Amino acid sequence: MDQQSKPGLIVAPLTPFTADLAVDEPALRRQIDYVIGDCGTTMVVAAGVETQEYTYLGLEQRKALIRATVEAVGGRVPVMVGISHPSFRTAVELAHDAERLGAAAVQLLAPLRPFAGPPTQSDLIAYFEAIGRETRLPITLYLNPGPGADVSIADTIALAKLPCVQLIKESSRDLARVSRLIVEIDRTGHARYFTTMQMLLASLELGGSGATMPPPGCEIARHVIDAFVAKDYERAAEVQLQFALFPSKWMHRGLAPTMKAAMNLIGVPVGDPYPPYAPLTREESAALAAFLRTTVLAHRFERTAAA
Amino acid sequence: MDQQSKPGLIVAPLTPFTADLAVDEPALRRQIDYVIGDCGTTMVVAAGVETQEYTYLGLEQRKALIRATVEAVGGRVPVMVGISHPSFRTAVELAHDAERLGAAAVQLLAPLRPFAGPPTQSDLIAYFEAIGRETRLPITLYLNPGPGADVSIADTIALAKLPCVQLIKESSRDLARVSRLIVEIDRTGHARYFTTMQMLLASLELGGSGATMPPPGCEIARHVIDAFVAKDYERAAEVQLQFALFPSKWMHRGLAPTMKAAMNLIGVPVGDPYPPYAPLTREESAALAAFLRTTVLAHRFERTAAA
Amino acid sequence: MDQQSKPGLIVAPLTPFTADLAVDEPALRRQIDYVIGDCGTTMVVAAGVETQEYTYLGLEQRKALIRATVEAVGGRVPVMVGISHPSFRTAVELAHDAERLGAAAVQLLAPLRPFAGPPTQSDLIAYFEAIGRETRLPITLYLNPGPGADVSIADTIALAKLPCVQLIKESSRDLARVSRLIVEIDRTGHARYFTTMQMLLASLELGGSGATMPPPGCEIARHVIDAFVAKDYERAAEVQLQFALFPSKWMHRGLAPTMKAAMNLIGVPVGDPYPPYAPLTREESAALAAFLRTTVLAHRFERTAAA
Amino acid sequence: MDQQSKPGLIVAPLTPFTADLAVDEPALRRQIDYVIGDCGTTMVVAAGVETQEYTYLGLEQRKALIRATVEAVGGRVPVMVGISHPSFRTAVELAHDAERLGAAAVQLLAPLRPFAGPPTQSDLIAYFEAIGRETRLPITLYLNPGPGADVSIADTIALAKLPCVQLIKESSRDLARVSRLIVEIDRTGHARYFTTMQMLLASLELGGSGATMPPPGCEIARHVIDAFVAKDYERAAEVQLQFALFPSKWMHRGLAPTMKAAMNLIGVPVGDPYPPYAPLTREESAALAAFLRTTVLAHRFERTAAA
C-alpha cells in the first residue's frame, strides 16, 4: 500500500440483492463504477464491513461477492478483502483467496472472546499474529465494538505495532480516543489510521490517513478531501457539515437501509436491505431526498429528473 | 418437548479438539456418556452455545460436530441443535439438517442488527417468524447479549408468545429480570424458561423450568435438582452454594477454559481450549482442583487417584 | 450490631412531604410504626438511600429528617444513618451527628470519582479509612452504581476487609456477583451482606444476612424471612414470588413513586413523590392495587375497605 | 449573553486548597489573573464542573468559593455560577445568590433520577422549567453522563428549545452526536453549544460556539481560536493537535490532578488534588513537563527557569 498517498478514501460498496436474495451483480458493477469514476475512491473494500450485509451470506455466496467485487473494480484501484469470520480457519481460507484474486490487503475485525469476558491484550496479539503468519497480505485492524471487541487505547497501540498490521479502520466517533490514536499510531508510522464520515475532516487535520465509508457518503467525502488538499479549509468544513444530519437522522433504520435509500434516490439503485430489516418508509425517504438536495449530491437529482 | 417434565437439565458438552484442531470424537463420546449416564441430563445441546467453541469451526466441521453429538447421544435423551449463524439461509440449512438427524428442537441466538443500532421488536419478531416458517422443530430463543442482542423484558415477552418459540435459554444473571420473565413467560405457559448455573435454585423456586450449562457443572446441578424435587431444600441450597465460587473465580480465563480444566481434573479429559485462548496455568488448575474436592465432585478425584 | 441475629430486615422509610415540600413528620411516624410494629423490621435507615428522596433536601432539612426518624423509632430497633455526601467534611459532620443521636451505624455510598474515570481500589480504601478514622460507628458500605461507583468484586472484597466496614448494602441484582460476594465476605466473617427485595430468598439460602428495602416491600419480606426461619421453604418461595412483578412492572415511574403508591393503597399514606417526578397515573395505580390484592398485603385492603 | 461574540472560551478555574483544605484565595486570584489576562477567557465558571472539586465542599464553603471567584474576576469578564445540587431548593438558593453577585448565567447539570431508571424527557423539562421560573438568569444546560444523566439527542434538543436554556456545555467526545446537535441547536439559534478541549476545532468548524475547560488547557485553546478567527486553519489544526495527548495520557489520575500538575509546572501553582485523590507521581509529572515543553505552553517554562 506504499503507493497510496494520503489522504485515502476507502469505500465499502453496498450489496444489492435480487428478489430471491442473490447478489445483483449488474447493480454492484454500476455502483462500483460510480464510487471509482465519480467519487475518486482510492481503495474498495470487498465484504469487509457489516453495512455491506455480507454476514447474511453463506460462505460460498460471500466468496462470490468478493470475486464479483474484484472483477468489477477491474484493477482500477486496489481492493481490500474482508476476512473476518468466527472460524480462524475460514478467515485464513478467505485470506488465501484474497491473495489469489490479487487483493492489496485484508481486513479483520478484532474479535470478541467467544465465551464470557473481553479478550486480553495477549489474546488479541496472538490472534493477529496467527493470521499474519498465514498470509503475505498486510492486515487492516478493524475496530467495531459490538460485532467485535471493544479494544482499549493501550491494546490498539500494541496491535498497531505488529508488522502485519498496516492499516486501522476505526468505527468510534470518540474524538478524544481517535485524536490520541492518530498521534500515537499514524504520525509515528506504526499504521495508517482511517475513521468514518463524521470524523473525516477532524481526522485529516490531526494527520490521520482518511476514512472508509459506504456510498454515497464517499461522494461528499471526496469534496471534503479535495478542498482539504487544496487548502480550502472553509470549503472543507462547509461540506463536512453535511455529515452532521446525514446519516444520523435516519439511523433508527440502521446504516445499510439509510445508505441504500440514498443511493436509490440519487439514481444509482441498489435495492432494499436484506430481510428482515425494513427499508425507509415513503415519508422517511422523502425527508432524506429533501435533505440530500441541499448537499453536494444535489446535482444527481437534476440528472435523475432530467432523465 | 411435551414429554419433558420439569425441572430440566440441558447440557452443552464441551468440544474436545485433537492436536491438529479436529473434533476429538472419542473424547466427545466419553464426555456425553458422562453427562447422560452420570449427570441425569434431560437434553443435550449440539453446537449451540459459544462455550462449545463451535464458532471457530467452518460450516462442514460444525455440521460434523452436530452429527457426532447426535450419534453419541444415540437417542438416550433428546438433542437440541444450535442453528445460530449470521446467514439466515445457513441457519435454515442447519435447521433442516437438524430435522433429518431427528433433533427435538433448534436453538437460535437473538441476533445483533448487523449494522449500527439495536434490533427493534419488529426486527426480532420478523426474524424468528421467518425461521419458524422454515422448520417444523420448536425454537429455543437464546438470549446472550454480546454475541447476540440485548433483548428488553418487553421484547422477550413478545418473542416468547410466538408459537414457534417454546423454550428460552437466558444467560443473564439479573435476578430481577429473570424473576419477572419466569412469571410472565413460564408460569403463563408461553415458553419454558431455562437459566444458568448460578441461577438454578432461584429459578426452580420461582417456577422456572431448569438450567442449561456445560459439564461438569451439570453434575453439581443434578444434586441441586434432585434435592429440590425431593423437597430437601436445605440440601439444595447447600449444593447450590458450590456455584458461588465455581466457575466465577477462574472466569478471567473464560468459561470454556475453566470448564475444560475442571473436566480434565475429574477424569473426563476434553483437552485444551481452541487457540489462541490459553488453558489455566498450573497454579490456577491446582487451586481449581482444591476447590472441586470440596464439592459433590470430590468422589471423582478419589476414583481418579485410585485408578 | 453484634446482637443482631440473622436474618436481618433493614427498612428505609419513604419520606412523606407536605404540600409545601417540608417533611410530613406525622406521616413519617405512622409509617415507622408500621414498619416496626407490623413488619418486624430489625433496623431502620435514616436518609440513607435515594428512594428516601433525601437528596432533594438541603443539609438542615436532611438533618431534621434524620432526627425525626430517630425520634420516631424511639429506640425500638437500631437506626443506621446515611452520611453519603459529595463533601467529605459534611459526611463526617453527619457521622458525628449520628453518634450524638445514638445511631448504631452509618451508611456510606462508594463514591464516584468526581472527575472523569472510575475510582481505583486505593482511592476507595483511602476514602473509607478516612471516614472510619473520624467516627467510632461501624460503616455500612453502600454499593449502588449510578449515584455511586461501580465497584468490582475484587474491590468490594478489599473494602469488606477494612475493620470499619461491618455491613454491606448491595443494590445489584446480579446473582453471580452476589453469590460470590456472600461466600467471600459474609460467610468468611468480613462483613454482613444485605441485598434487595428480588434477591432476598436467594441471599438467605446462600448465607447472606438479609435485605434492605422500603415499605411496603418489607411486609412481604417479613413473610419470606419467617417462612425461611421456620424451614417452610415452599412458603418462602411462594411469597418471594410476589417480588417478581412488584415493583418491576411499575419501575418506569421509578422506585420511590411506585412504593409511595403502594403505601397509599394499603392505608399507610405517604403522599406523592417530590417534584418534578410524577406519581403513578390512576390506571397504573389501579393495576398496582389489583396486583397487591393477590399478595400477603391483601389483608390491608380489607382493613381499608372496612374502615 | 448577547454581547458575547463567537467563538467563546469559557474557563473553569481549578480550586486551590490550603494544607487544611480551605480554599486558597490568593492562589485562586493569581490563577484567575492568568486565565483572563493571559488566555483571553471570555467567561469564567464559578464552581460549575466537577474538575473544580467543588463537590467536596460544604454549602457554605461552596458559596464562599463562588464569591471569591466573582470578586477575583472583578467584572473583567462575565461569570457563570454553577448551581447543580441534588436539592432543588439549594439549586434555587444558589441561583438567587448568583443574581445578587451579578452573575451573567447559571450552569445546571441535567440530573440523574435519584431512584432507579433514567429521567424521561418530561422529567427533564419539568426540572429545567421549574428552575427557570425561579431565576431571571439564563441557564446553561450541563451534560455530563455519570455525575448527571445521559441525555439523548432528542431530549437535548427539547431542552435547548426552552427559552430559559441559552447555552449548552457538552462533555461528550462523540463527534457524531455533537455534529448533529451543533447543527440542530446552535445553527438554528436555540442555544449556543460549547464543547471540550479535544473537540474545540471540530466544533468551531461546524459552527459551534466554543468550548469550556480548565487551565492551562485554555491557553492552548486561545491559540486555536485566534488562528481559527484569523483563518489560519493550518495553525489552528497544528495547535489543536496538542490536545491529542494532553490530558489523555495522564487521565488514569483524573482530570483535576492532571490539570493541577500542569499548572504547577507552568508556574501558576494551584496545589494538590483534594484527598483522597493522589497527585501525579514524580515520574508522571516529569513526563508531563517534557510534553508541555513541546506545546504553546513552552514559553512558561523558560520564564519559570529564568525566574
Short mmCIF file of C-alpha atoms in Angstrom, two decimals, chain A residues 153 173-176 179-180 183-184 187 198-199 201-202 205-206 231 233-234 237 241 244-245 248-249, chain D residues 153 173-176 179-180 183-184 187 198-199 201-202 205-206 231 233-234 237 241 244-245 248-249:
data_model
loop_
_atom_site.label_atom_id
_atom_site.label_comp_id
_atom_site.label_asym_id
_atom_site.label_seq_id
_atom_site.Cartn_x
_atom_site.Cartn_y
_atom_site.Cartn_z
CA ILE A 153 -6.28 2.56 23.66
CA ARG A 173 -16.80 8.59 16.93
CA ASP A 174 -14.94 9.39 20.17
CA LEU A 175 -12.67 12.24 19.11
CA ALA A 176 -10.61 12.08 22.33
CA SER A 179 -7.04 12.10 18.41
CA ARG A 180 -4.73 10.19 20.66
CA VAL A 183 -0.92 10.75 17.06
CA GLU A 184 0.39 7.58 18.66
CA ARG A 187 2.00 10.04 12.95
CA GLN A 198 -18.47 12.23 10.74
CA MET A 199 -14.79 12.13 11.71
CA LEU A 201 -12.14 16.44 8.44
CA ALA A 202 -11.10 16.23 12.10
CA GLU A 205 -6.42 17.83 10.41
CA LEU A 206 -4.87 15.61 13.06
CA LYS A 231 -6.08 24.08 1.44
CA TYR A 233 -10.39 24.76 4.65
CA GLU A 234 -13.58 26.80 4.75
CA ALA A 237 -15.66 22.49 6.79
CA LEU A 241 -21.16 19.79 7.87
CA ALA A 244 -23.95 16.25 10.70
CA LEU A 245 -27.50 15.21 9.81
CA SER A 248 -27.68 10.42 11.74
CA LYS A 249 -31.33 11.44 11.40
CA ILE D 153 -30.18 13.63 21.18
CA ARG D 173 -16.41 13.49 22.84
CA ASP D 174 -18.79 11.73 20.42
CA LEU D 175 -18.37 13.79 17.27
CA ALA D 176 -21.39 12.21 15.56
CA SER D 179 -22.09 17.43 14.96
CA ARG D 180 -25.78 16.81 14.88
CA VAL D 183 -26.48 21.88 13.64
CA GLU D 184 -29.86 21.32 15.26
CA ARG D 187 -27.02 26.93 13.99
CA GLN D 198 -10.43 17.73 22.26
CA MET D 199 -13.50 18.90 20.38
CA LEU D 201 -11.53 22.97 16.42
CA ALA D 202 -14.07 20.47 15.11
CA GLU D 205 -15.72 24.36 12.05
CA LEU D 206 -19.23 23.02 12.47
CA LYS D 231 -8.44 31.95 9.09
CA TYR D 233 -6.52 26.93 9.63
CA GLU D 234 -3.24 25.08 9.37
CA ALA D 237 -5.03 22.35 13.41
CA LEU D 241 -3.12 18.52 17.93
CA ALA D 244 -4.37 14.71 21.42
CA LEU D 245 -2.02 13.55 24.18
CA SER D 248 -5.37 11.93 27.76
CA LYS D 249 -2.09 10.22 28.70
#
